[in-house]
Short mmCIF file of C-alpha atoms in Angstrom, two decimals:
data_model
loop_
_atom_site.label_atom_id
_atom_site.label_comp_id
_atom_site.label_asym_id
_atom_site.label_seq_id
_atom_site.Cartn_x
_atom_site.Cartn_y
_atom_site.Cartn_z
CA MET A 265 1.12 -17.99 -2.03
CA GLU A 266 -0.28 -19.86 0.89
CA ALA A 267 1.50 -17.42 3.30
CA PHE A 268 4.22 -14.74 3.46
CA PRO A 269 6.07 -14.33 6.44
CA VAL A 270 6.47 -10.53 8.11
CA LEU A 271 9.79 -10.47 10.34
CA ASP A 272 9.54 -7.82 13.44
CA ILE A 273 12.35 -5.44 14.08
CA HIS A 274 13.22 -4.25 17.64
CA THR A 275 15.76 -3.28 20.14
CA GLY A 276 16.20 -6.93 20.90
CA ASN A 277 17.07 -8.29 17.17
CA VAL A 278 18.34 -5.80 15.01
CA ARG A 279 22.01 -6.05 15.24
CA ASP A 280 21.22 -9.86 14.08
CA VAL A 281 19.16 -8.81 11.64
CA TRP A 282 20.80 -5.89 10.31
CA PRO A 283 23.56 -8.33 7.92
CA SER A 284 20.45 -9.95 5.92
CA LEU A 285 18.31 -6.54 5.92
CA LYS A 286 21.25 -4.40 4.53
CA LEU A 287 21.86 -7.11 2.37
CA GLY A 288 18.26 -7.68 1.11
CA ILE A 289 18.04 -3.84 0.46
CA MET A 290 20.91 -3.02 -1.50
CA THR A 291 19.99 -6.03 -3.86
CA ALA A 292 16.55 -5.20 -4.36
CA ASP A 293 15.28 -4.59 -7.76
CA PHE A 294 12.70 -1.58 -5.94
CA ILE A 295 11.67 -1.42 -1.93
CA ALA A 296 7.59 -0.83 -0.81
CA LEU A 297 7.07 0.95 1.90
CA ASP A 298 4.76 2.08 4.32
CA LEU A 299 4.47 3.77 7.79
CA GLU A 300 2.13 3.58 10.80
CA LEU A 301 1.68 7.12 12.37
CA SER A 302 0.70 8.14 15.88
CA GLY A 303 -1.77 10.96 13.70
CA LEU A 304 -2.45 13.07 11.34
CA GLY A 305 -3.59 16.16 12.36
CA ASP A 306 -6.19 18.68 11.23
CA ARG A 307 -7.80 16.57 8.30
CA LYS A 308 -9.52 19.56 7.09
CA LYS A 309 -5.47 21.15 6.08
CA LEU A 310 -4.96 17.70 4.39
CA CYS A 311 -7.69 17.91 1.89
CA SER A 312 -6.92 21.73 1.56
CA LYS A 313 -7.79 22.95 -2.49
CA CYS A 314 -4.36 25.18 -2.44
CA LEU A 315 -1.35 22.55 -2.93
CA GLU A 316 0.40 24.90 -0.42
CA GLU A 317 -2.13 24.92 2.63
CA ARG A 318 -2.16 21.22 1.91
CA TYR A 319 1.44 20.89 2.76
CA ALA A 320 1.32 23.03 5.25
CA GLY A 321 -1.11 20.78 7.07
CA VAL A 322 1.20 17.77 6.50
CA CYS A 323 4.11 19.52 7.87
CA ASP A 324 2.23 20.46 10.81
CA ALA A 325 1.22 16.73 11.75
CA ALA A 326 4.74 15.78 10.73
CA ASN A 327 6.49 18.23 13.19
CA THR A 328 3.88 17.18 16.13
CA ARG A 329 2.96 13.47 15.53
CA SER A 330 5.73 10.44 15.03
CA ILE A 331 6.42 7.37 13.25
CA ILE A 332 5.35 4.19 15.57
CA SER A 333 6.86 1.82 12.99
CA LEU A 334 8.30 1.23 9.38
CA GLY A 335 7.44 -1.58 6.98
CA LEU A 336 9.78 -2.67 4.57
CA SER A 337 9.02 -5.18 1.45
CA LEU A 338 12.19 -6.13 -0.42
CA PHE A 339 11.77 -6.82 -3.70
CA ARG A 340 14.11 -8.99 -6.00
CA SER A 341 13.49 -10.37 -10.10
CA SER A 342 14.67 -13.37 -10.94
CA GLY A 343 15.03 -11.48 -14.50
CA GLN A 344 17.24 -9.08 -15.97
CA GLU A 345 17.99 -5.61 -14.00
CA ASP A 346 16.35 -3.71 -17.16
CA GLU A 347 13.59 -5.96 -17.67
CA ALA A 348 12.67 -6.07 -13.77
CA VAL A 349 9.10 -5.55 -13.52
CA SER A 350 7.86 -7.26 -16.85
CA GLN A 351 9.28 -11.11 -15.15
CA SER A 352 6.85 -13.34 -13.34
CA ALA A 353 8.98 -13.99 -10.57
CA TYR A 354 10.04 -12.22 -7.32
CA THR A 355 12.22 -12.63 -3.88
CA VAL A 356 10.68 -10.92 -0.91
CA GLN A 357 11.97 -9.99 2.47
CA THR A 358 9.09 -8.21 4.38
CA TYR A 359 10.02 -6.43 7.77
CA ASN A 360 7.81 -5.02 10.25
CA ILE A 361 9.94 -2.33 12.11
CA LEU A 362 8.98 -0.98 15.56
CA SER A 363 9.86 2.37 16.32
CA LEU A 364 10.13 5.10 19.25
CA CYS A 365 10.78 8.99 18.57
CA SER A 366 13.15 10.12 21.28
CA GLN A 367 11.79 13.64 21.11
CA SER A 368 8.20 14.52 22.77
CA TYR A 369 5.46 13.73 20.57
CA THR A 370 1.49 14.32 20.09
CA VAL A 371 -0.63 10.91 20.13
CA GLU A 372 -4.06 11.37 18.66
CA PRO A 373 -6.65 8.79 20.50
CA GLU A 374 -8.39 7.94 17.18
CA ALA A 375 -5.18 6.95 15.86
CA LEU A 376 -4.45 4.50 19.00
CA ARG A 377 -7.96 2.75 18.92
CA PHE A 378 -7.27 2.19 14.96
CA LEU A 379 -3.99 0.41 15.37
CA ARG A 380 -5.44 -1.58 18.43
CA ARG A 381 -8.25 -2.66 16.55
CA HIS A 382 -5.66 -4.01 14.26
CA GLY A 383 -3.37 -5.59 16.81
CA PHE A 384 -0.69 -3.13 16.90
CA ASP A 385 1.58 -4.10 20.21
CA PHE A 386 2.00 -0.53 21.69
CA ASN A 387 3.50 -2.18 24.85
CA LYS A 388 6.35 -4.11 23.07
CA GLN A 389 6.94 -0.34 20.46
CA CYS A 390 7.26 1.53 23.57
CA SER A 391 10.03 -1.18 25.18
CA ALA A 392 11.37 -2.56 22.18
CA GLY A 393 10.73 -0.06 19.35
CA LEU A 394 14.13 1.06 17.58
CA SER A 395 15.02 4.56 18.46
CA TYR A 396 14.86 7.80 16.34
CA THR A 397 16.11 11.16 16.53
CA ARG A 398 14.81 14.16 14.74
CA GLY A 399 17.65 15.33 12.71
CA SER A 400 19.47 18.49 11.59
CA PRO A 401 22.80 18.96 10.08
CA GLN A 402 24.69 19.55 13.35
CA GLU A 403 23.78 16.86 15.40
CA GLU A 404 25.96 14.19 15.55
CA VAL A 405 25.22 10.74 13.88
CA GLU A 406 23.74 7.97 16.59
CA LYS A 407 26.30 5.11 17.35
CA ASP A 408 23.38 2.34 17.55
CA ILE A 409 21.61 1.00 14.86
CA SER A 410 18.27 3.63 14.56
CA LEU A 411 15.69 4.22 12.41
CA ASN A 412 17.39 6.97 10.96
CA HIS A 413 20.33 4.26 9.74
CA ILE A 414 17.74 2.54 8.19
CA PHE A 415 16.35 5.42 6.54
CA TYR A 416 19.91 6.63 4.88
CA LEU A 417 20.62 2.97 3.75
CA LEU A 418 17.46 3.44 1.89
CA VAL A 419 18.44 6.74 0.73
CA PHE A 420 22.31 5.38 -0.47
CA SER A 421 20.53 2.22 -1.91
CA HIS A 422 19.66 4.58 -4.82
CA LYS A 423 16.60 1.93 -5.33
CA PRO A 424 13.26 2.99 -6.55
CA LEU A 425 10.74 3.69 -3.65
CA VAL A 426 7.07 2.47 -3.65
CA LEU A 427 4.01 4.17 -1.61
CA HIS A 428 0.69 3.88 -1.52
CA ASN A 429 -0.96 7.29 -1.31
CA GLY A 430 2.82 8.63 -0.77
CA LEU A 431 3.02 12.47 -0.04
CA VAL A 432 2.03 12.12 3.88
CA ASP A 433 4.58 9.21 4.44
CA LEU A 434 7.17 11.40 2.42
CA VAL A 435 6.61 14.36 4.40
CA PHE A 436 7.17 12.29 7.71
CA LEU A 437 9.85 10.45 6.56
CA TYR A 438 11.96 14.03 5.71
CA ARG A 439 10.98 15.07 8.95
CA ASN A 440 11.37 12.80 11.52
CA LEU A 441 14.32 10.91 9.88
CA HIS A 442 16.06 13.33 8.02
CA LEU A 443 15.18 16.93 8.57
CA LYS A 444 13.33 20.07 9.18
CA LEU A 445 10.66 20.57 6.48
CA PRO A 446 11.39 23.39 3.75
CA LEU A 447 8.54 26.00 3.71
CA LYS A 448 8.26 25.60 0.53
CA LEU A 449 7.10 22.40 -1.37
CA SER A 450 8.78 23.01 -4.50
CA THR A 451 11.87 22.87 -2.73
CA PHE A 452 10.46 20.09 -0.59
CA LEU A 453 10.01 18.04 -3.74
CA ALA A 454 13.53 19.01 -4.92
CA ASP A 455 15.06 17.68 -2.08
CA VAL A 456 13.04 14.05 -2.20
CA GLU A 457 13.82 14.02 -5.92
CA ASP A 458 17.56 14.39 -4.60
CA LEU A 459 17.31 11.54 -1.82
CA PHE A 460 15.81 8.99 -4.46
CA PRO A 461 16.77 9.34 -7.37
CA SER A 462 15.87 6.14 -8.89
CA GLY A 463 12.29 7.31 -8.20
CA VAL A 464 9.39 7.49 -6.50
CA PHE A 465 6.33 5.57 -7.56
CA ASP A 466 2.61 5.77 -5.67
CA THR A 467 0.44 2.84 -6.69
CA LYS A 468 -2.80 4.52 -5.54
CA TYR A 469 -1.94 7.37 -8.27
CA ILE A 470 -1.41 3.97 -10.62
CA ALA A 471 -4.46 2.22 -9.43
CA GLU A 472 -6.83 5.48 -9.99
CA TYR A 473 -5.52 7.18 -13.53
CA HIS A 474 -4.02 4.01 -15.46
CA VAL A 475 -5.71 0.54 -14.40
CA ARG A 476 -8.91 2.98 -13.64
CA SER A 477 -9.90 0.75 -10.65
CA ARG A 478 -13.11 1.25 -9.29
CA ALA A 479 -11.84 1.87 -5.93
CA SER A 480 -7.76 2.91 -4.55
CA TYR A 481 -7.92 2.05 -1.05
CA LEU A 482 -4.69 -0.54 -0.55
CA GLN A 483 -6.69 -3.59 0.75
CA TYR A 484 -8.84 -3.16 -2.17
CA VAL A 485 -6.09 -2.58 -4.86
CA PHE A 486 -4.15 -5.62 -3.72
CA ARG A 487 -6.93 -7.70 -3.74
CA THR A 488 -8.17 -7.00 -7.63
CA CYS A 489 -4.58 -7.16 -8.25
CA TRP A 490 -4.24 -10.50 -6.54
CA GLU A 491 -7.65 -12.10 -8.10
CA TRP A 492 -6.34 -10.52 -11.79
CA ASN A 493 -2.81 -12.67 -11.24
CA ASN A 494 -4.63 -15.54 -10.44
CA GLU A 495 -6.60 -15.62 -13.82
CA GLN A 496 -3.33 -15.25 -15.94
CA SER A 497 -1.89 -18.59 -17.73
CA LYS A 498 1.67 -16.78 -16.54
CA SER A 499 0.51 -15.78 -13.03
CA MET A 500 3.17 -13.46 -10.97
CA ASN A 501 4.96 -15.91 -8.70
CA PHE A 502 6.26 -14.61 -4.90
CA SER A 503 8.73 -16.77 -3.19
CA PHE A 504 10.06 -15.56 0.19
CA LEU A 505 13.78 -16.06 1.95
CA PRO A 506 13.77 -17.51 5.19
CA PRO A 507 13.87 -15.19 8.00
CA PRO A 508 16.94 -15.01 10.02
CA SER A 509 14.94 -15.98 13.56
CA SER A 510 11.31 -17.51 13.78
CA ASP A 511 10.72 -15.69 17.28
CA ASP A 512 9.77 -12.66 15.84
CA MET A 513 8.22 -13.87 13.05
CA TYR A 514 4.36 -13.51 11.63
CA MET A 515 2.50 -15.47 8.86
CA PHE A 516 -0.38 -13.56 6.82
CA THR A 517 -2.58 -14.84 4.57
CA LEU A 518 -5.54 -13.99 2.75
CA THR A 519 -8.93 -14.72 4.54
CA THR A 520 -11.17 -16.69 2.20
CA HIS A 521 -14.89 -17.38 3.30
CA THR A 522 -18.40 -17.52 1.93
CA ALA A 523 -20.07 -14.23 1.10
CA SER A 524 -22.14 -13.45 3.49
CA THR A 525 -25.60 -11.81 2.58
CA LEU A 526 -25.28 -8.81 5.07
CA PRO A 527 -25.49 -5.89 2.28
CA VAL A 528 -22.40 -3.54 1.94
CA CYS A 529 -21.56 -0.50 3.24
CA LYS A 530 -21.17 2.01 0.09
CA GLN A 531 -18.97 4.36 2.06
CA TYR A 532 -16.72 1.72 3.08
CA ALA A 533 -16.54 -0.18 -0.38
CA ALA A 534 -15.91 2.94 -2.15
CA HIS A 535 -13.05 4.86 0.26
CA GLY A 536 -12.14 2.03 2.38
CA TRP A 537 -13.27 3.52 5.66
CA CYS A 538 -16.64 4.17 7.29
CA PRO A 539 -17.32 7.16 9.84
CA GLN A 540 -19.31 4.11 12.01
CA ALA A 541 -16.36 1.86 12.03
CA ASP A 542 -17.01 -1.00 13.90
CA GLU A 543 -20.94 0.15 15.10
CA CYS A 544 -21.77 0.14 10.99
CA THR A 545 -24.65 -2.45 11.14
CA GLU A 546 -23.77 -3.25 7.03
CA SER A 547 -20.67 -5.13 5.75
CA HIS A 548 -17.17 -3.89 5.82
CA ASP A 549 -15.52 -7.13 4.37
CA LEU A 550 -13.68 -7.04 1.36
CA THR A 551 -14.77 -11.12 0.17
CA ASN A 552 -18.52 -9.41 0.31
CA ILE A 553 -17.45 -6.41 -1.64
CA LEU A 554 -15.79 -8.00 -4.38
CA HIS A 555 -19.15 -10.77 -4.61
CA SER A 556 -21.34 -7.74 -4.66
CA GLU A 557 -19.05 -5.85 -7.74
CA LYS A 558 -19.24 -9.51 -9.35
CA LEU A 559 -23.09 -9.93 -9.47
CA LYS A 560 -23.54 -6.31 -10.63
CA SER A 561 -20.95 -7.11 -12.87
CA VAL A 562 -23.82 -10.10 -14.42
CA VAL A 563 -26.70 -8.29 -14.18
CA LEU A 564 -25.58 -5.37 -15.96
CA LYS A 565 -24.06 -7.52 -18.64
CA ASN A 566 -27.04 -9.48 -18.92
CA ARG A 567 -29.46 -6.37 -18.86
CA LYS A 568 -26.64 -5.03 -21.68
CA ARG A 569 -27.40 -8.43 -23.51
CA ARG A 570 -31.52 -7.85 -23.34
CA LEU A 571 -31.54 -4.31 -24.71
CA LYS A 572 -29.03 -5.61 -27.86
CA ALA A 573 -31.77 -8.52 -28.29
CA LYS A 574 -34.48 -6.40 -28.28
CA GLU A 575 -32.64 -4.01 -30.95
CA ARG A 576 -32.40 -7.41 -32.93
CA ARG A 577 -35.76 -8.38 -32.40
CA LYS A 578 -37.08 -4.57 -34.04
CA LYS A 579 -34.72 -5.02 -36.93
CA SER A 580 -35.19 -8.45 -37.87
CA LYS A 581 -38.82 -9.01 -36.61
CA VAL A 582 -38.03 -11.76 -34.30
CA ILE A 583 -40.69 -12.09 -31.83
CA LYS A 584 -39.58 -14.07 -28.71
CA SER A 585 -35.75 -14.23 -27.96
CA ASP A 586 -34.24 -16.96 -26.01
CA LEU A 587 -31.68 -14.79 -23.86
CA PRO A 588 -31.83 -15.72 -20.37
CA GLU A 589 -33.71 -13.26 -18.26
CA VAL A 590 -32.52 -11.54 -14.83
CA SER A 591 -36.06 -11.25 -12.40
CA ALA A 592 -36.11 -8.34 -10.25
CA GLU A 593 -35.28 -10.24 -7.20
CA ASP A 594 -31.41 -10.85 -8.73
CA ILE A 595 -31.12 -7.04 -8.67
CA ILE A 596 -32.73 -6.83 -5.53
CA ASN A 597 -30.63 -9.57 -3.99
CA PRO A 598 -27.93 -10.54 -6.10
CA PHE A 599 -26.60 -13.26 -3.32
CA SER A 600 -29.70 -15.56 -4.40
CA HIS A 601 -28.23 -15.41 -8.05
CA PRO A 602 -27.57 -19.29 -8.48
CA ASP A 603 -24.80 -18.82 -11.31
CA SER A 604 -22.56 -16.77 -8.14
CA MET A 605 -21.90 -19.68 -6.03
CA SER A 606 -19.93 -23.00 -7.27
CA ALA A 607 -20.79 -26.67 -6.91
CA GLU A 608 -19.68 -26.69 -3.42
CA GLY A 609 -21.33 -23.44 -2.20
CA HIS A 610 -18.39 -21.64 -2.00
CA THR A 611 -18.75 -18.09 -4.19
CA GLU A 612 -16.41 -18.17 -7.23
CA LEU A 613 -14.27 -15.30 -5.83
CA GLU A 614 -13.36 -17.32 -2.88
CA THR A 615 -12.53 -20.03 -4.86
CA SER A 616 -10.16 -18.66 -7.07
CA THR A 617 -8.22 -16.98 -3.85
CA ASP A 618 -8.57 -20.34 -2.39
CA VAL A 619 -5.35 -20.85 0.08
CA ALA A 620 -3.83 -24.30 0.95
CA SER A 621 -3.07 -25.40 4.35
CA HIS A 622 0.28 -24.61 5.81
CA ASP A 623 2.49 -25.66 8.43
CA LEU A 624 2.50 -22.55 11.24
CA THR A 625 4.16 -24.23 14.08
CA THR A 626 7.52 -22.44 13.90
CA CYS A 627 5.55 -19.13 13.82
CA LYS A 628 4.35 -17.16 17.08
CA ASP A 629 1.21 -15.79 15.49
CA VAL A 630 -1.04 -16.17 12.21
CA THR A 631 -2.95 -12.90 11.32
CA LYS A 632 -5.36 -12.43 8.34
CA LEU A 633 -4.14 -10.65 5.61
CA ALA A 634 -7.56 -8.49 5.40
CA ASP A 635 -7.09 -7.12 8.45
CA GLY A 636 -4.31 -5.69 7.20
CA HIS A 637 -2.54 -2.11 8.58
CA ARG A 638 0.42 -3.58 10.01
CA ALA A 639 2.94 -1.17 8.20
CA GLY A 640 4.77 -4.36 7.01
CA VAL A 641 2.00 -6.15 5.38
CA ASP A 642 0.75 -2.96 4.02
CA ALA A 643 4.59 -2.63 2.45
CA PHE A 644 3.93 -6.25 1.00
CA MET A 645 0.67 -5.27 -0.21
CA THR A 646 1.73 -2.42 -2.02
CA GLY A 647 5.07 -4.29 -3.63
CA VAL A 648 2.36 -6.89 -5.31
CA CYS A 649 0.39 -3.79 -6.40
CA TYR A 650 3.45 -2.39 -8.04
CA CYS A 651 4.08 -5.70 -9.99
CA ILE A 652 1.10 -6.71 -10.91
CA MET A 653 -0.47 -3.15 -12.16
CA GLY A 654 2.90 -3.27 -14.17
CA ALA A 655 2.02 -6.71 -15.67
CA GLN A 656 -1.44 -4.98 -16.46
CA LEU A 657 0.24 -1.87 -18.19
CA SER A 658 2.09 -3.79 -19.88
CA ASN A 659 -0.12 -5.84 -21.92
CA ARG A 660 -1.70 -2.09 -23.09
CA LYS A 661 1.73 -1.09 -24.03
CA LEU A 662 2.48 1.81 -21.36
CA SER A 663 5.87 1.59 -18.61
CA LEU A 664 5.25 2.14 -15.53
CA GLN A 665 8.29 4.46 -15.79
CA ASP A 666 5.81 6.73 -16.94
CA MET A 667 4.39 7.27 -13.61
CA ARG A 668 7.71 8.02 -12.09
CA ASN A 669 7.82 10.51 -9.80
CA LYS A 670 4.05 11.19 -9.69
CA VAL A 671 1.98 10.87 -6.30
CA TYR A 672 -1.51 10.94 -5.92
CA LEU A 673 -3.34 13.72 -4.59
CA SER A 674 -6.89 13.60 -3.51
CA GLY A 675 -9.47 16.10 -4.87
CA LYS A 676 -7.13 16.92 -8.02
CA THR A 677 -6.87 16.01 -11.40
CA LEU A 678 -3.33 15.71 -11.62
CA PRO A 679 -0.87 14.07 -9.93
CA LEU A 680 2.11 15.66 -7.81
CA HIS A 681 5.19 15.40 -9.68
CA VAL A 682 8.11 14.95 -7.65
CA THR A 683 10.87 17.15 -9.39
CA LYS A 684 12.57 20.79 -8.69
CA GLY A 685 11.11 21.88 -11.95
CA ASN A 686 11.44 25.91 -12.47
CA PHE A 687 10.84 27.12 -9.70
CA GLY A 688 12.56 24.59 -7.03
CA LYS A 689 15.90 24.00 -5.90
CA ILE A 690 17.53 21.64 -3.55
CA SER A 691 17.70 23.58 0.06
CA SER A 692 21.26 24.17 1.34
CA LEU A 693 20.32 22.03 4.39
CA HIS A 694 19.68 18.96 2.40
CA MET A 695 23.22 19.29 1.11
CA GLU A 696 25.03 19.58 3.78
CA LYS A 697 23.49 17.06 5.57
CA MET A 698 24.05 14.43 2.67
CA LYS A 699 27.78 15.88 2.58
CA LEU A 700 28.13 15.13 6.21
CA LEU A 701 26.53 11.60 6.10
CA LYS A 702 29.06 10.40 3.34
CA ALA A 703 31.82 11.67 5.30
CA LYS A 704 31.09 9.83 8.38
CA ALA A 705 30.19 6.97 5.97
CA ILE A 706 27.81 5.49 9.01
CA LEU A 707 26.73 2.54 6.73
#
């Protein structure tokens, strides 16, 4: 993959894009989604040990904050429908939909600073974002194409929905584009299962509980999945449909550069964030993080080999071993190890993710994928992780269907099951709203 296109959707082009967007959704095998939000509210409530309290905290945030962009990445396999995830080729359409809530909402300064650092255009969002209204069963359906319309297009397509760390996204989608949130978590889960009958899949849950990734934040999972895919004899391929308009298209590509000797920030490497943000003096660069992990793995393997050799010497009374030694300097400064560099002086990790040149003269902008944190880019990365982790699990005789409707919960040993269960039932408000939408046939 040299680069991949993301098309911005806004009020100026939504009518032109609508036919291709609708066709892409209806013909997709699965849909990956990501949201950018105006804030998350009280972080302590979001991490409560009690699930009902945690749900109440996310509800508080969704009631007062808004969706400022929605990313969609539509994946269609070239294989048979019943073998979608096991096939080696996908055609992808990716959209970044700017949105603007028609009601008042809270904006958190830290959220704005974070998005601005990653290139989010707030002027464009305010002037051209697709409007949406927090709905209720009694409200009239809007005539213009809104974010609500796109949400219900997803719902009535009955396609699997793929998210990363999806609880917050599900709650915000429900409150901002569907209905007021149920008071009970069990009722909410029953409604979500009804909204997405083909299942909800959480790539953070899959990465942490089944793939056993060292870290499970999206950028890390994507890069490790991409590296794994490149190493396979039959790698998975992704192609892209030409967007209907190049004026609002952006190209994203992997960052490739030589790893630096700057020490890696352990907090960022493990969790994908650092409280010091840009003021941190250590590296937050994924190339450095992955390179450092690779060298540490070499050191550990050599250490194990030396221990095994020592055991063999004891048993066979061999005095001298020809196995290579690892010096203390190598452990303290792993970047000095000669085996970590290729003949050209680039890291092995960089070589495996080398990106060829691409003619981008028809595009407005070229952005590095490692910068991420645009909803469209994150949706694409989520979908790629889903495909590649599906291939990894199939090698171990596991199926992604075993991960259906299981959503990651931080600090918990078990996932959240998106099902009505024994104590939950679908809410009457949800049933009324769905009947209203079907009767009006808005799509």
